[in-house]
Coordinates of C-alpha atoms and ligand atoms in Angstrom, one line a residue:
M1 CA 0.0 0.0 0.0
S2 CA 1.3 3.5 -0.8
P3 CA 2.1 5.8 2.0
S4 CA -0.2 8.8 2.5
A5 CA 1.0 12.4 1.9
E6 CA 1.4 13.0 5.6
T7 CA 3.8 10.1 6.0
N8 CA 6.0 10.6 2.9
G9 CA 6.3 14.4 3.2
T10 CA 4.8 15.2 -0.2
I11 CA 2.4 18.0 0.7
P12 CA 0.3 18.9 -2.3
S13 CA 0.1 22.6 -3.1
R14 CA -3.0 22.3 -5.2
K15 CA -6.0 20.0 -5.4
L16 CA -7.7 19.3 -8.7
D17 CA -10.5 17.0 -9.9
V18 CA -8.6 16.0 -13.0
L19 CA -5.0 16.3 -14.0
I20 CA -4.3 15.6 -17.6
V21 CA -0.9 15.0 -19.0
G22 CA 0.0 16.0 -22.5
A23 CA -1.4 18.7 -24.7
G24 CA -1.9 17.0 -28.1
F25 CA -5.3 16.4 -29.7
G26 CA -6.2 14.0 -26.8
G27 CA -5.2 16.0 -23.8
L28 CA -6.8 19.2 -25.1
Y29 CA -10.0 17.5 -25.9
Q30 CA -10.1 15.9 -22.4
L31 CA -9.5 19.3 -20.9
Y32 CA -12.3 20.9 -22.9
V33 CA -14.8 18.1 -22.2
M34 CA -14.2 17.9 -18.4
R35 CA -14.1 21.6 -17.9
K36 CA -17.4 22.0 -19.8
Q37 CA -19.0 19.7 -17.2
G38 CA -17.7 21.8 -14.3
Y39 CA -14.7 19.9 -13.2
N40 CA -11.6 21.7 -11.9
C41 CA -8.9 20.6 -14.3
K42 CA -5.3 21.3 -15.3
L43 CA -3.3 20.1 -18.1
S44 CA 0.4 19.7 -17.9
L45 CA 2.6 19.7 -20.9
I46 CA 5.9 20.4 -22.3
M47 CA 5.5 23.5 -24.3
L48 CA 2.8 23.8 -26.9
P49 CA 1.0 20.8 -28.4
R50 CA 4.0 18.8 -28.2
I51 CA 4.0 16.8 -31.4
W52 CA 3.3 19.6 -33.7
Y53 CA 5.6 21.9 -31.8
W54 CA 8.7 19.8 -31.8
N55 CA 8.1 18.0 -35.1
C56 CA 9.4 20.7 -37.3
Y57 CA 11.7 18.5 -39.4
P58 CA 11.6 19.3 -43.1
G59 CA 8.5 18.0 -44.8
A60 CA 6.7 17.2 -41.5
R61 CA 3.0 16.9 -42.4
V62 CA 0.0 14.9 -41.3
D63 CA -1.2 11.9 -43.3
S64 CA -4.9 12.2 -42.3
H65 CA -6.7 14.5 -44.8
A66 CA -8.6 17.6 -44.0
P67 CA -11.0 18.3 -42.4
L68 CA -10.8 15.0 -40.6
Y69 CA -7.6 15.8 -38.9
G70 CA -9.4 18.3 -36.6
Y71 CA -12.0 18.5 -33.9
S72 CA -15.7 18.0 -34.6
I73 CA -16.8 20.1 -31.6
E74 CA -18.2 23.6 -31.2
G75 CA -18.5 24.2 -34.9
L76 CA -14.7 24.8 -34.9
Y77 CA -14.5 23.9 -38.5
K78 CA -16.8 26.8 -39.6
D79 CA -14.1 29.5 -39.0
W80 CA -11.1 27.4 -40.0
T81 CA -10.2 26.6 -43.5
W82 CA -7.3 24.3 -44.3
T83 CA -5.2 25.3 -47.2
E84 CA -4.0 21.8 -48.2
R85 CA -5.6 18.4 -48.3
F86 CA -2.8 17.1 -46.0
P87 CA -1.7 20.0 -43.8
G88 CA 1.9 20.7 -42.9
G89 CA 3.4 21.1 -39.4
E90 CA 3.2 25.0 -39.5
E91 CA -0.5 25.0 -40.4
L92 CA -1.2 22.5 -37.6
R93 CA 0.5 24.8 -35.1
Q94 CA -1.7 27.6 -36.3
Y95 CA -4.7 25.3 -35.9
F96 CA -3.8 24.6 -32.3
D97 CA -3.5 28.4 -31.7
Y98 CA -7.0 28.9 -33.2
V99 CA -8.5 26.1 -31.1
D100 CA -6.8 27.5 -28.0
K101 CA -8.3 30.9 -28.6
R102 CA -11.8 29.6 -29.4
L103 CA -12.0 27.2 -26.4
D104 CA -9.9 29.4 -24.1
L105 CA -7.7 26.5 -23.1
S106 CA -4.4 28.1 -22.2
K107 CA -5.6 29.4 -18.8
D108 CA -5.6 25.8 -17.5
I109 CA -2.4 24.7 -19.1
E110 CA 0.9 24.7 -17.3
L111 CA 3.6 25.5 -19.8
N112 CA 7.1 24.1 -19.7
T113 CA 6.1 21.5 -17.2
S114 CA 6.4 17.8 -17.4
V115 CA 5.0 15.2 -15.1
D116 CA 7.9 13.3 -13.5
A117 CA 6.1 11.0 -11.2
A118 CA 2.6 10.0 -9.9
E119 CA 1.6 7.9 -6.9
F120 CA -1.8 6.7 -5.8
D121 CA -2.6 7.2 -2.1
T122 CA -4.9 4.4 -1.2
N123 CA -5.9 5.9 2.1
A124 CA -7.1 9.1 0.6
S125 CA -8.0 7.7 -2.8
V126 CA -6.2 10.4 -4.7
W127 CA -3.2 10.7 -7.0
R128 CA -0.3 12.8 -6.0
V129 CA 1.5 14.0 -9.1
T130 CA 5.0 15.5 -9.1
L131 CA 5.8 18.0 -11.7
S132 CA 9.2 18.9 -13.1
T133 CA 9.0 22.1 -11.2
G134 CA 9.0 20.1 -7.9
E135 CA 5.4 21.0 -7.2
V136 CA 3.1 18.2 -6.0
I137 CA -0.5 18.3 -7.2
E138 CA -3.3 16.2 -5.7
C139 CA -6.0 15.0 -8.1
K140 CA -8.8 12.5 -8.0
Y141 CA -8.6 11.5 -11.7
F142 CA -5.3 11.2 -13.6
V143 CA -5.5 11.1 -17.4
L144 CA -2.5 10.3 -19.5
G145 CA -2.9 11.9 -22.9
T146 CA 0.7 11.5 -23.8
G147 CA 0.1 9.9 -27.3
F148 CA 1.5 6.7 -28.7
A149 CA 4.9 7.9 -29.7
A150 CA 6.2 10.0 -26.9
K151 CA 9.6 8.3 -26.6
N152 CA 12.2 8.4 -29.2
Y153 CA 14.1 5.3 -30.2
V154 CA 17.8 5.8 -31.0
P155 CA 19.5 2.6 -31.8
D156 CA 22.7 1.8 -29.9
F157 CA 25.0 2.5 -32.8
K158 CA 28.7 2.0 -32.0
G159 CA 30.8 5.2 -31.7
M160 CA 27.9 7.7 -32.0
E161 CA 29.6 10.1 -29.6
R162 CA 32.6 10.4 -31.9
F163 CA 30.8 12.1 -34.8
K164 CA 31.6 15.8 -35.0
G165 CA 29.1 16.9 -37.6
I166 CA 26.4 19.5 -37.2
M167 CA 23.0 18.9 -35.8
H168 CA 20.4 21.3 -37.1
H169 CA 18.4 20.7 -40.2
T170 CA 18.0 24.3 -41.2
Y171 CA 21.6 24.2 -42.4
L172 CA 21.1 21.4 -44.8
K173 CA 21.5 23.3 -48.0
G174 CA 24.5 22.1 -49.9
K175 CA 25.5 19.7 -47.1
K176 CA 26.4 16.0 -47.2
V177 CA 23.6 14.4 -45.3
A178 CA 22.7 10.9 -44.3
V179 CA 19.3 9.7 -43.3
I180 CA 19.0 6.4 -41.3
G181 CA 15.5 5.0 -41.3
T182 CA 12.7 5.0 -43.9
G183 CA 9.5 5.0 -41.8
A184 CA 7.1 7.9 -42.2
S185 CA 9.6 10.4 -40.7
G186 CA 12.4 9.3 -42.9
V187 CA 10.3 9.3 -46.1
Q188 CA 8.9 12.7 -45.4
T189 CA 12.3 14.1 -44.8
I190 CA 14.0 12.4 -47.7
Q191 CA 11.6 13.7 -50.3
E192 CA 11.8 17.2 -48.9
I193 CA 15.5 17.6 -48.5
G194 CA 16.6 15.5 -51.5
P195 CA 16.4 18.4 -53.9
E196 CA 18.2 20.9 -51.7
V197 CA 21.1 19.1 -50.0
G198 CA 24.5 18.8 -51.6
H199 CA 24.5 15.0 -51.3
L200 CA 22.1 12.6 -49.7
T201 CA 22.7 9.0 -48.6
V202 CA 19.8 7.0 -47.4
L203 CA 20.6 4.0 -45.2
Q204 CA 17.6 1.7 -45.6
R205 CA 16.9 -1.5 -43.6
T206 CA 13.4 -2.2 -44.9
P207 CA 11.8 -0.3 -47.7
N208 CA 8.6 1.6 -46.8
L209 CA 5.7 0.4 -49.0
C210 CA 4.7 4.0 -49.6
I211 CA 1.4 5.0 -51.4
P212 CA 0.6 8.3 -53.1
M213 CA -0.5 11.1 -51.0
R214 CA -2.1 13.1 -53.9
Q215 CA -1.6 16.4 -52.1
R216 CA -3.5 19.3 -53.4
K217 CA -4.4 22.9 -52.4
L218 CA -7.9 23.4 -51.1
D219 CA -9.9 26.1 -52.7
P220 CA -11.5 28.2 -49.9
V221 CA -14.5 29.0 -52.1
V222 CA -15.2 25.3 -52.6
E223 CA -14.6 24.4 -49.0
A224 CA -17.0 27.2 -47.9
E225 CA -19.6 25.8 -50.2
L226 CA -19.1 22.3 -48.8
K227 CA -19.5 23.7 -45.3
N228 CA -22.7 25.5 -46.4
Q229 CA -24.1 22.3 -47.9
G230 CA -23.5 20.5 -44.6
E231 CA -20.8 18.2 -46.0
Y232 CA -18.3 18.9 -43.2
E233 CA -21.0 18.2 -40.6
K234 CA -21.8 14.9 -42.4
I235 CA -18.1 13.9 -42.4
F236 CA -17.8 14.5 -38.7
K237 CA -20.9 12.5 -37.9
T238 CA -19.8 9.6 -40.1
R239 CA -16.2 9.3 -38.8
G240 CA -16.9 7.9 -35.3
G241 CA -18.8 5.0 -36.9
T242 CA -16.3 3.8 -39.4
F243 CA -13.4 1.3 -39.0
T244 CA -10.7 3.9 -39.5
G245 CA -12.2 7.0 -38.1
F246 CA -12.1 8.5 -41.6
E247 CA -15.2 9.0 -43.7
F248 CA -14.4 6.1 -45.9
E249 CA -14.6 2.4 -45.2
W250 CA -13.3 -1.0 -46.4
I251 CA -14.9 -2.4 -49.5
Y252 CA -17.0 -5.0 -47.8
I253 CA -16.5 -7.7 -50.4
N254 CA -13.6 -10.1 -50.9
A255 CA -11.1 -9.5 -53.7
A256 CA -11.0 -13.3 -53.8
D257 CA -14.6 -13.2 -55.1
A258 CA -14.0 -10.5 -57.7
T259 CA -12.6 -11.0 -61.3
E260 CA -9.0 -10.0 -62.0
A261 CA -10.3 -7.1 -64.2
E262 CA -12.6 -5.8 -61.4
V263 CA -9.8 -5.9 -58.8
R264 CA -7.4 -4.1 -61.2
E265 CA -10.0 -1.4 -61.9
T266 CA -10.6 -1.0 -58.1
Y267 CA -6.9 -0.7 -57.3
E268 CA -6.4 1.8 -60.1
R269 CA -9.2 3.9 -58.7
L270 CA -8.0 3.8 -55.1
W271 CA -4.5 4.6 -56.2
E272 CA -5.6 7.7 -58.0
M273 CA -7.7 8.8 -54.9
G274 CA -4.5 8.8 -52.8
G275 CA -4.3 8.9 -49.1
F276 CA -5.0 5.7 -47.2
N277 CA -7.7 4.5 -49.6
F278 CA -5.4 1.9 -51.1
W279 CA -4.6 0.7 -47.6
V280 CA -7.6 0.7 -45.3
G281 CA -10.2 1.5 -48.0
T282 CA -9.6 -1.5 -50.1
Y283 CA -11.0 -5.1 -50.2
Q284 CA -11.8 -6.4 -46.7
D285 CA -9.7 -9.6 -47.2
V286 CA -6.5 -7.9 -48.3
L287 CA -4.9 -8.1 -44.8
Y288 CA -6.3 -11.7 -44.2
N289 CA -5.8 -13.6 -47.5
Q290 CA -2.2 -14.2 -48.5
E291 CA -3.0 -14.6 -52.2
V292 CA -5.1 -11.4 -52.3
N293 CA -2.4 -9.6 -50.4
D294 CA 0.2 -10.8 -52.9
G295 CA -1.9 -9.3 -55.7
A296 CA -2.1 -6.0 -53.9
Y297 CA 1.7 -6.1 -53.4
K298 CA 2.3 -6.8 -57.1
F299 CA 0.2 -3.9 -58.1
W300 CA 2.1 -1.7 -55.6
A301 CA 5.5 -2.8 -56.9
E302 CA 4.6 -2.4 -60.5
K303 CA 3.4 1.2 -59.9
H304 CA 6.6 2.3 -58.2
R305 CA 9.1 0.3 -60.1
A306 CA 8.1 2.3 -63.2
R307 CA 9.2 5.5 -61.5
I308 CA 12.7 4.4 -60.5
N309 CA 15.4 4.6 -63.2
D310 CA 18.3 2.7 -61.6
P311 CA 17.7 -1.1 -61.5
R312 CA 19.6 -1.6 -58.2
K313 CA 17.7 1.2 -56.5
R314 CA 14.5 -0.1 -58.0
D315 CA 15.1 -3.6 -56.5
L316 CA 15.9 -2.1 -53.1
L317 CA 13.0 0.4 -53.0
A318 CA 10.2 -1.6 -54.6
P319 CA 11.3 -5.3 -54.7
L320 CA 9.5 -7.8 -56.9
L321 CA 7.0 -10.1 -55.0
E322 CA 9.6 -12.9 -54.6
N323 CA 11.7 -10.5 -52.6
Q324 CA 9.0 -8.6 -50.8
P325 CA 10.1 -7.3 -47.4
H326 CA 6.7 -8.2 -45.8
A327 CA 3.1 -8.6 -46.7
W328 CA 1.3 -5.6 -48.1
G329 CA -0.1 -3.2 -45.5
I330 CA 1.1 -4.9 -42.3
K331 CA 3.5 -2.1 -41.6
R332 CA 2.4 1.5 -41.8
P333 CA 2.6 2.7 -45.4
C334 CA 3.8 6.3 -45.7
L335 CA 2.0 8.8 -47.9
E336 CA 4.6 10.1 -50.4
Q337 CA 4.7 12.9 -52.9
R338 CA 7.9 12.6 -54.9
Y339 CA 9.8 10.1 -52.8
Y340 CA 10.7 7.7 -55.6
E341 CA 11.8 10.4 -58.1
V342 CA 14.3 11.7 -55.5
Y343 CA 16.3 8.5 -56.0
N344 CA 16.6 9.4 -59.7
Q345 CA 18.7 12.4 -58.8
E346 CA 22.5 12.2 -59.2
N347 CA 23.1 13.5 -55.7
V348 CA 21.1 10.7 -53.9
D349 CA 22.6 7.4 -53.0
L350 CA 20.8 4.4 -51.4
I351 CA 22.5 1.8 -49.2
S352 CA 20.9 -1.3 -47.9
V353 CA 22.1 -1.8 -44.3
K354 CA 20.8 -5.3 -44.5
E355 CA 23.5 -6.0 -47.2
N356 CA 26.1 -3.7 -45.8
P357 CA 25.4 -3.0 -42.1
I358 CA 26.6 0.1 -40.2
D359 CA 29.8 -0.9 -38.4
T360 CA 30.5 2.2 -36.3
F361 CA 30.1 6.0 -36.3
T362 CA 33.4 7.8 -36.8
E363 CA 34.5 11.4 -36.3
K364 CA 33.7 12.1 -40.0
G365 CA 30.7 9.9 -40.6
I366 CA 29.9 6.3 -40.7
L367 CA 32.1 3.2 -41.3
M368 CA 30.2 0.5 -43.1
S369 CA 30.9 -3.2 -42.8
D370 CA 32.4 -3.3 -46.3
G371 CA 35.2 -1.1 -45.0
Q372 CA 34.1 2.1 -46.7
E373 CA 34.0 5.2 -44.5
L374 CA 31.2 7.6 -45.6
E375 CA 31.7 11.2 -44.7
F376 CA 28.8 13.4 -43.7
D377 CA 28.1 16.9 -42.4
V378 CA 24.8 15.9 -40.9
I379 CA 23.3 12.5 -39.9
L380 CA 19.6 12.4 -39.4
L381 CA 18.2 9.6 -37.3
A382 CA 14.6 8.7 -38.3
T383 CA 14.7 5.5 -36.3
G384 CA 11.3 5.7 -34.7
F385 CA 9.8 5.3 -31.2
D386 CA 9.3 3.1 -28.3
T387 CA 5.6 3.4 -29.1
Q388 CA 2.5 3.0 -27.1
T389 CA 4.0 1.8 -23.8
G390 CA 7.4 3.7 -23.9
G391 CA 5.9 7.2 -23.3
L392 CA 3.9 5.9 -20.3
V393 CA 6.4 3.8 -18.5
Q394 CA 9.0 6.6 -18.6
I395 CA 6.9 8.5 -16.1
D396 CA 7.4 7.0 -12.6
I397 CA 3.8 6.0 -11.9
K398 CA 3.1 4.0 -8.8
G399 CA -0.3 2.3 -8.4
A400 CA -2.4 1.2 -5.5
D401 CA 0.0 -1.5 -4.4
G402 CA 3.1 0.6 -4.8
I403 CA 3.9 -1.3 -8.0
T404 CA 5.1 0.9 -10.8
L405 CA 3.5 0.8 -14.3
K406 CA 7.0 0.0 -15.6
D407 CA 7.2 -3.1 -13.4
K408 CA 3.6 -4.2 -14.1
W409 CA 4.3 -4.0 -17.8
A410 CA 7.8 -5.4 -17.8
K411 CA 6.8 -8.6 -19.6
G412 CA 4.0 -7.0 -21.7
A413 CA 1.2 -4.5 -21.3
W414 CA -2.2 -5.3 -19.9
T415 CA -5.2 -3.0 -20.2
N416 CA -8.9 -3.0 -20.4
L417 CA -10.0 -1.3 -23.6
G418 CA -6.6 0.3 -23.8
M419 CA -7.9 3.0 -21.4
T420 CA -7.4 1.5 -17.9
T421 CA -5.0 -0.9 -16.2
N422 CA -5.7 -2.9 -13.1
G423 CA -4.0 -1.6 -9.9
F424 CA -4.0 2.0 -11.1
P425 CA -7.5 3.3 -10.0
N426 CA -8.9 6.4 -11.5
M427 CA -6.1 6.5 -14.1
F428 CA -7.1 6.7 -17.7
I429 CA -5.1 6.4 -20.9
L430 CA -6.1 8.3 -23.9
Y431 CA -4.9 7.3 -27.4
G432 CA -2.3 5.0 -26.1
L433 CA -2.2 1.3 -26.6
Q434 CA -4.5 -1.8 -27.2
G435 CA -4.5 3.3 -27.5
K436 CA 6.3 10.8 -21.9
P437 CA 5.4 13.8 -22.9
Y438 CA 9.1 14.4 -23.2
I439 CA 11.6 15.0 -25.9
P440 CA 15.0 15.7 -24.4
L441 CA 15.5 19.4 -24.3
T442 CA 19.2 18.9 -24.6
P443 CA 19.3 16.9 -27.9
L444 CA 22.2 14.7 -28.8
S445 CA 25.0 16.8 -29.8
F446 CA 25.9 15.2 -33.0
V447 CA 22.8 14.0 -34.8
V448 CA 19.3 15.2 -35.3
V449 CA 16.7 12.8 -34.1
I450 CA 13.6 13.0 -36.3
D451 CA 10.4 12.0 -34.7
A452 CA 6.7 12.4 -35.3
I453 CA 3.6 10.8 -34.3
T454 CA 0.1 9.5 -34.6
A455 CA -4.7 3.9 -31.2
P456 CA -7.2 1.2 -32.3
T457 CA -4.3 3.7 -32.1
A458 CA -2.3 2.8 -35.1
F459 CA -5.3 2.2 -37.3
A460 CA -7.4 5.2 -36.6
N461 CA -7.6 8.8 -37.4
G462 CA -6.3 10.3 -34.2
P463 CA -8.8 13.2 -33.6
T464 CA -11.7 10.8 -34.1
L465 CA -10.4 8.3 -31.6
V466 CA -9.5 10.9 -28.9
E467 CA -13.0 12.3 -29.1
V468 CA -14.7 9.0 -28.6
Q469 CA -12.3 7.8 -26.0
G470 CA -12.4 11.2 -24.2
D471 CA -16.2 11.0 -24.0
W472 CA -16.0 7.5 -22.6
I473 CA -13.5 8.6 -19.9
S474 CA -15.6 11.6 -19.1
D475 CA -18.7 9.4 -18.8
A476 CA -16.8 7.0 -16.5
I477 CA -15.8 9.9 -14.2
N478 CA -19.4 11.2 -14.1
Y479 CA -20.6 7.7 -13.2
C480 CA -18.2 7.7 -10.2
E481 CA -19.2 11.1 -9.1
K482 CA -23.0 10.5 -9.4
N483 CA -22.7 7.2 -7.5
N484 CA -20.4 8.6 -4.9
K485 CA -17.6 6.2 -5.8
K486 CA -14.1 7.1 -4.6
T487 CA -12.3 4.8 -7.1
M488 CA -12.8 2.9 -10.3
D489 CA -10.4 0.1 -11.3
S490 CA -10.5 -2.5 -14.1
T491 CA -10.2 -6.1 -12.8
A492 CA -7.3 -8.4 -13.8
L493 CA -9.9 -10.7 -15.4
S494 CA -11.2 -7.9 -17.7
E495 CA -7.7 -7.2 -18.8
A496 CA -7.1 -10.9 -19.6
R497 CA -10.3 -10.8 -21.6
W498 CA -9.4 -7.7 -23.5
T499 CA -5.9 -8.8 -24.2
K500 CA -7.2 -12.1 -25.6
I501 CA -9.6 -10.2 -27.9
V502 CA -6.8 -8.0 -29.2
D503 CA -4.5 -11.0 -29.6
D504 CA -7.1 -13.2 -31.3
M505 CA -7.9 -10.5 -33.9
W506 CA -4.3 -9.9 -34.5
N507 CA -3.4 -13.5 -35.0
T508 CA -6.1 -14.2 -37.6
S509 CA -4.7 -11.4 -39.8
L510 CA -1.4 -11.1 -41.6
F511 CA -0.4 -8.6 -39.0
R512 CA 0.9 -11.6 -37.0
F513 CA 4.0 -11.4 -39.3
T514 CA 4.7 -7.7 -38.5
Q515 CA 8.2 -6.6 -37.5
G516 CA 8.0 -3.1 -36.2
W517 CA 6.4 -0.7 -33.8
Y518 CA 2.8 -2.2 -34.2
N519 CA 3.9 -5.0 -31.9
G520 CA 7.0 -3.6 -30.2
S521 CA 9.5 -5.7 -32.1
N522 CA 11.4 -2.5 -33.2
I523 CA 12.8 -2.1 -29.7
P524 CA 15.5 -4.5 -28.6
G525 CA 14.3 -6.5 -25.5
K526 CA 10.7 -5.2 -25.6
T527 CA 8.0 -7.9 -25.3
K528 CA 6.5 -8.6 -28.7
Q529 CA 2.7 -8.4 -28.5
A530 CA -0.2 -6.9 -30.4
L531 CA -0.2 -3.3 -29.2
N532 CA -3.1 -2.3 -31.4
Y533 CA -6.7 -3.3 -31.6
T534 CA -7.4 -4.3 -35.2
G535 CA -11.2 -4.4 -35.1
G536 CA -11.7 -0.8 -36.0
V537 CA -13.0 2.3 -34.2
N538 CA -16.7 1.4 -34.7
K539 CA -16.4 -2.1 -33.2
Y540 CA -14.1 -0.8 -30.4
M541 CA -16.5 1.9 -29.4
A542 CA -19.5 -0.4 -29.5
E543 CA -17.7 -2.7 -27.0
A544 CA -16.7 0.3 -24.8
R545 CA -20.3 1.5 -24.8
R546 CA -21.6 -2.0 -24.1
I547 CA -19.3 -2.2 -21.1
A548 CA -20.4 1.2 -19.8
E549 CA -24.1 0.5 -20.3
A550 CA -23.7 -2.8 -18.4
G551 CA -22.7 -0.7 -15.3
Y552 CA -19.0 -0.8 -16.2
E553 CA -18.7 -4.5 -16.5
G554 CA -15.2 -5.7 -15.6
Y555 CA -14.6 -2.7 -13.3
V556 CA -14.7 -2.6 -9.5
F557 CA -15.7 0.5 -7.5
D558 CA -15.0 1.5 -4.0
Ligands
N01_601 O1 9.4 5.4 -37.2 P1 9.3 3.9 -37.8 P2 8.8 6.8 -37.8 N1 19.5 0.5 -38.4 O2 9.5 3.0 -36.6 C1 14.7 2.1 -39.2 C2 3.8 8.2 -37.3 N2 4.3 9.3 -38.1 O3 9.2 7.9 -36.9 O4 11.7 -1.0 -40.9 C3 18.9 1.0 -39.5 O5 8.1 3.7 -38.7 C4 13.5 1.2 -39.4 O6 13.9 0.1 -40.2 P3 13.0 -1.3 -40.1 C5 3.3 7.1 -38.2 O7 2.2 6.4 -37.5 C6 3.4 10.0 -38.8 O8 9.2 7.0 -39.2 O9 12.7 -1.6 -38.6 N3 17.6 1.4 -39.6 C7 12.5 2.1 -40.0 O10 12.8 2.3 -41.4 C8 4.6 6.2 -38.2 O11 4.3 4.9 -38.6 C9 3.8 11.0 -39.6 O12 13.8 -2.3 -40.7 C10 16.9 1.3 -38.4 C11 12.8 3.5 -39.3 O13 14.1 3.3 -38.8 C12 5.1 6.4 -36.8 O14 4.8 7.7 -36.5 C13 5.1 11.3 -39.8 C14 17.4 0.9 -37.2 C15 11.9 3.7 -38.2 O15 10.6 3.9 -38.7 C16 6.6 6.1 -36.6 O16 7.2 6.6 -37.8 C17 6.0 10.5 -39.1 C18 18.8 0.5 -37.2 N4 19.4 0.0 -36.1 C19 5.6 9.6 -38.2 N5 16.5 1.0 -36.2 C20 2.8 11.7 -40.3 O17 2.7 11.7 -41.5 C21 15.4 1.4 -36.8 N6 15.6 1.6 -38.2 C22 1.8 12.5 -39.4

C-alpha cells in the first residue's frame, strides 16, 4: 500500500478534480470536455501541443486528410479553412493556436512543465503527481494523454559520440547528409531535403511500402460551399462510426470473389484517390488472405518500379514479389509525394544496411561493414519510437499496491479497452495502446533525431479516436461522481479478456507477421505483443459503450 502524503512528506500545493498529462489532440479534448462539465482541471505539458511543436523537421505533415484531422466540436470547422488536403506542421501549429483561442484552453495549461512521477494514495483515494517544477498536485482522476509515440528510439550505434558533424536541419542546403530509417519520418524528410542538399545518402533497412498522397491545395470557395451544404457536418458525424475514423470504409467484399479485371480497376481507382484509400479503404480480405495480399503487393510494386530509373535502387525500394520485405499493409505505409523520383537524382545514394550494415560512427561519418567510411556533415536519425508503452512507463507511476507501471508491464502491457489498467485506479489512458510527454530538451550533440507521431491507435484517425475515448472517460468519471464512488479500477480478469480479444484478432490477420512498432518488435528487449486493436474504431467503441451500459462490466468501484 502506498504511503499517505502525511507520512511521505509530499504535501500537495493544489487540489484538482482531474489532471491531464499531454497537450496534443487527446489532452486538449479531455480538458475541454471535463471543464465544460464543471470539473476543476489542469493540463500539464511540455511547451505547446507537443507533437506539432517539436516536429518541425523538413517535410513534416499529417497523413490524415482535412478536415478529418481536426476537432468536430463547437463548430470549430466553420471558421477554420485548411489550405491543403494534407496540412503541414506549420499550419497545424496555427490550428492549435486557433483552437486554444476559441476554447480558451491556455488558462488551464501549465507551460514548460512535465510530469515526472505520480503515486496513488490508497488511504485518501487520490493521485499525487509530481511536476518537473517540484510541485506536487493532488487530483482524483489522472488522465494520460501522452500519445502513442512520446519516446524516441535511438539505436545503440557503436561510436555515436565520436561524430563531430552538425546537428540542425535548417543548415542542410549544400551539405552532405545521411538519413537512417525509412519510416514515415524518414520518407517525409528524404523527399523534402533530397532536392536541396549537396549530397544525400539514405541508409535503408526495410523499404517503406509508400502510397501516393495526392496532395492538393484546397480552394477556400469550394470548402465554404461544402460547409454550407452540410458536408463537413456529415463527415464529422460519419467518422466515429467507421473502421478507421475517416469518412471512408473498407470495401466489404472479398477481392478473392471478384474478377481480375474488377480488382485491377478498383486498385487503379484507389491509387488515384491517394491517401490511405489503397490501404484501409480496399477489399476487406487484403490483410487476411495471402493470395489477395500478394496481388495488392504486385500492383504496388509495378506502380513504383516504373518510377525508378536505376535497376539496383528499383530492387531495393520496390522489390518484386519474390523479394517482398513483408506482406502488403502490415506495416504503416507512408504517404509520399515525390519520394521515388528523389532517388533518380544524381546527388542521392541508397545503401541497404541489410546487405552492408553500419559498423561504427566515426568522427567524420559512418564506417560501413564493407570497410568504406562515408563522410557526412549531418546525420539524421529517423529511427522511430518506443511506441504506445514507452511514453507511459518513462513516467514513474506507482499504483495502489506501490507497484510501478513499468514493473507491471515489464513482460507485456495489460489493459482493459486500452484505457485503464488494473491496480491503477482512476487513471485513464487516452490514445495509447491496445491506445512521456518528453523530448530531451538537450538533444544529442551530433545527430538530429527526427520524430513524429500518430490507437485502435495505429489504425485510426487520431482526432476521431480521442473524441470517442475522451467522451468514454468523461462518462466514467461522471458515473463515479454521481454514484459517490471514490475509485474505479479494471479487474485483472477484464484485462485478460481484452488482451485475448486483441491477440485473437491480430493472430487471424497477416499482422501476425509484422516486425515493427505495431507489436513492439522494433525495440530490442521489448516484449513482442499486439499493441493495437485491429477491429476498427466502430467495433471498439461499440464494445466500450456496451461495457459502460452494463454498469461498467469488468470494473470494481470503492
Ligand atoms: O518510425 P518507424 P517513424 N538501423 O518505426 C529504421 C507516425 N508518423 O518515426 O523498418 C537501421 O516507422 C527502421 O527500419 P525497419 C506514423 O504512424 C506519422 O518513421 O525496422 N535502420 C525504419 O525504417 C509512423 O508509422 C507521420 O527495418 C533502423 C525506421 O528506422 C510512426 O509515427 C510522420 C534501425 C523507423 O521507422 C513512426 O514513424 C512521421 C537500425 N538500427 C511519423 N533501427 C505523419 O505523417 C530502426 N531503423 C503524421
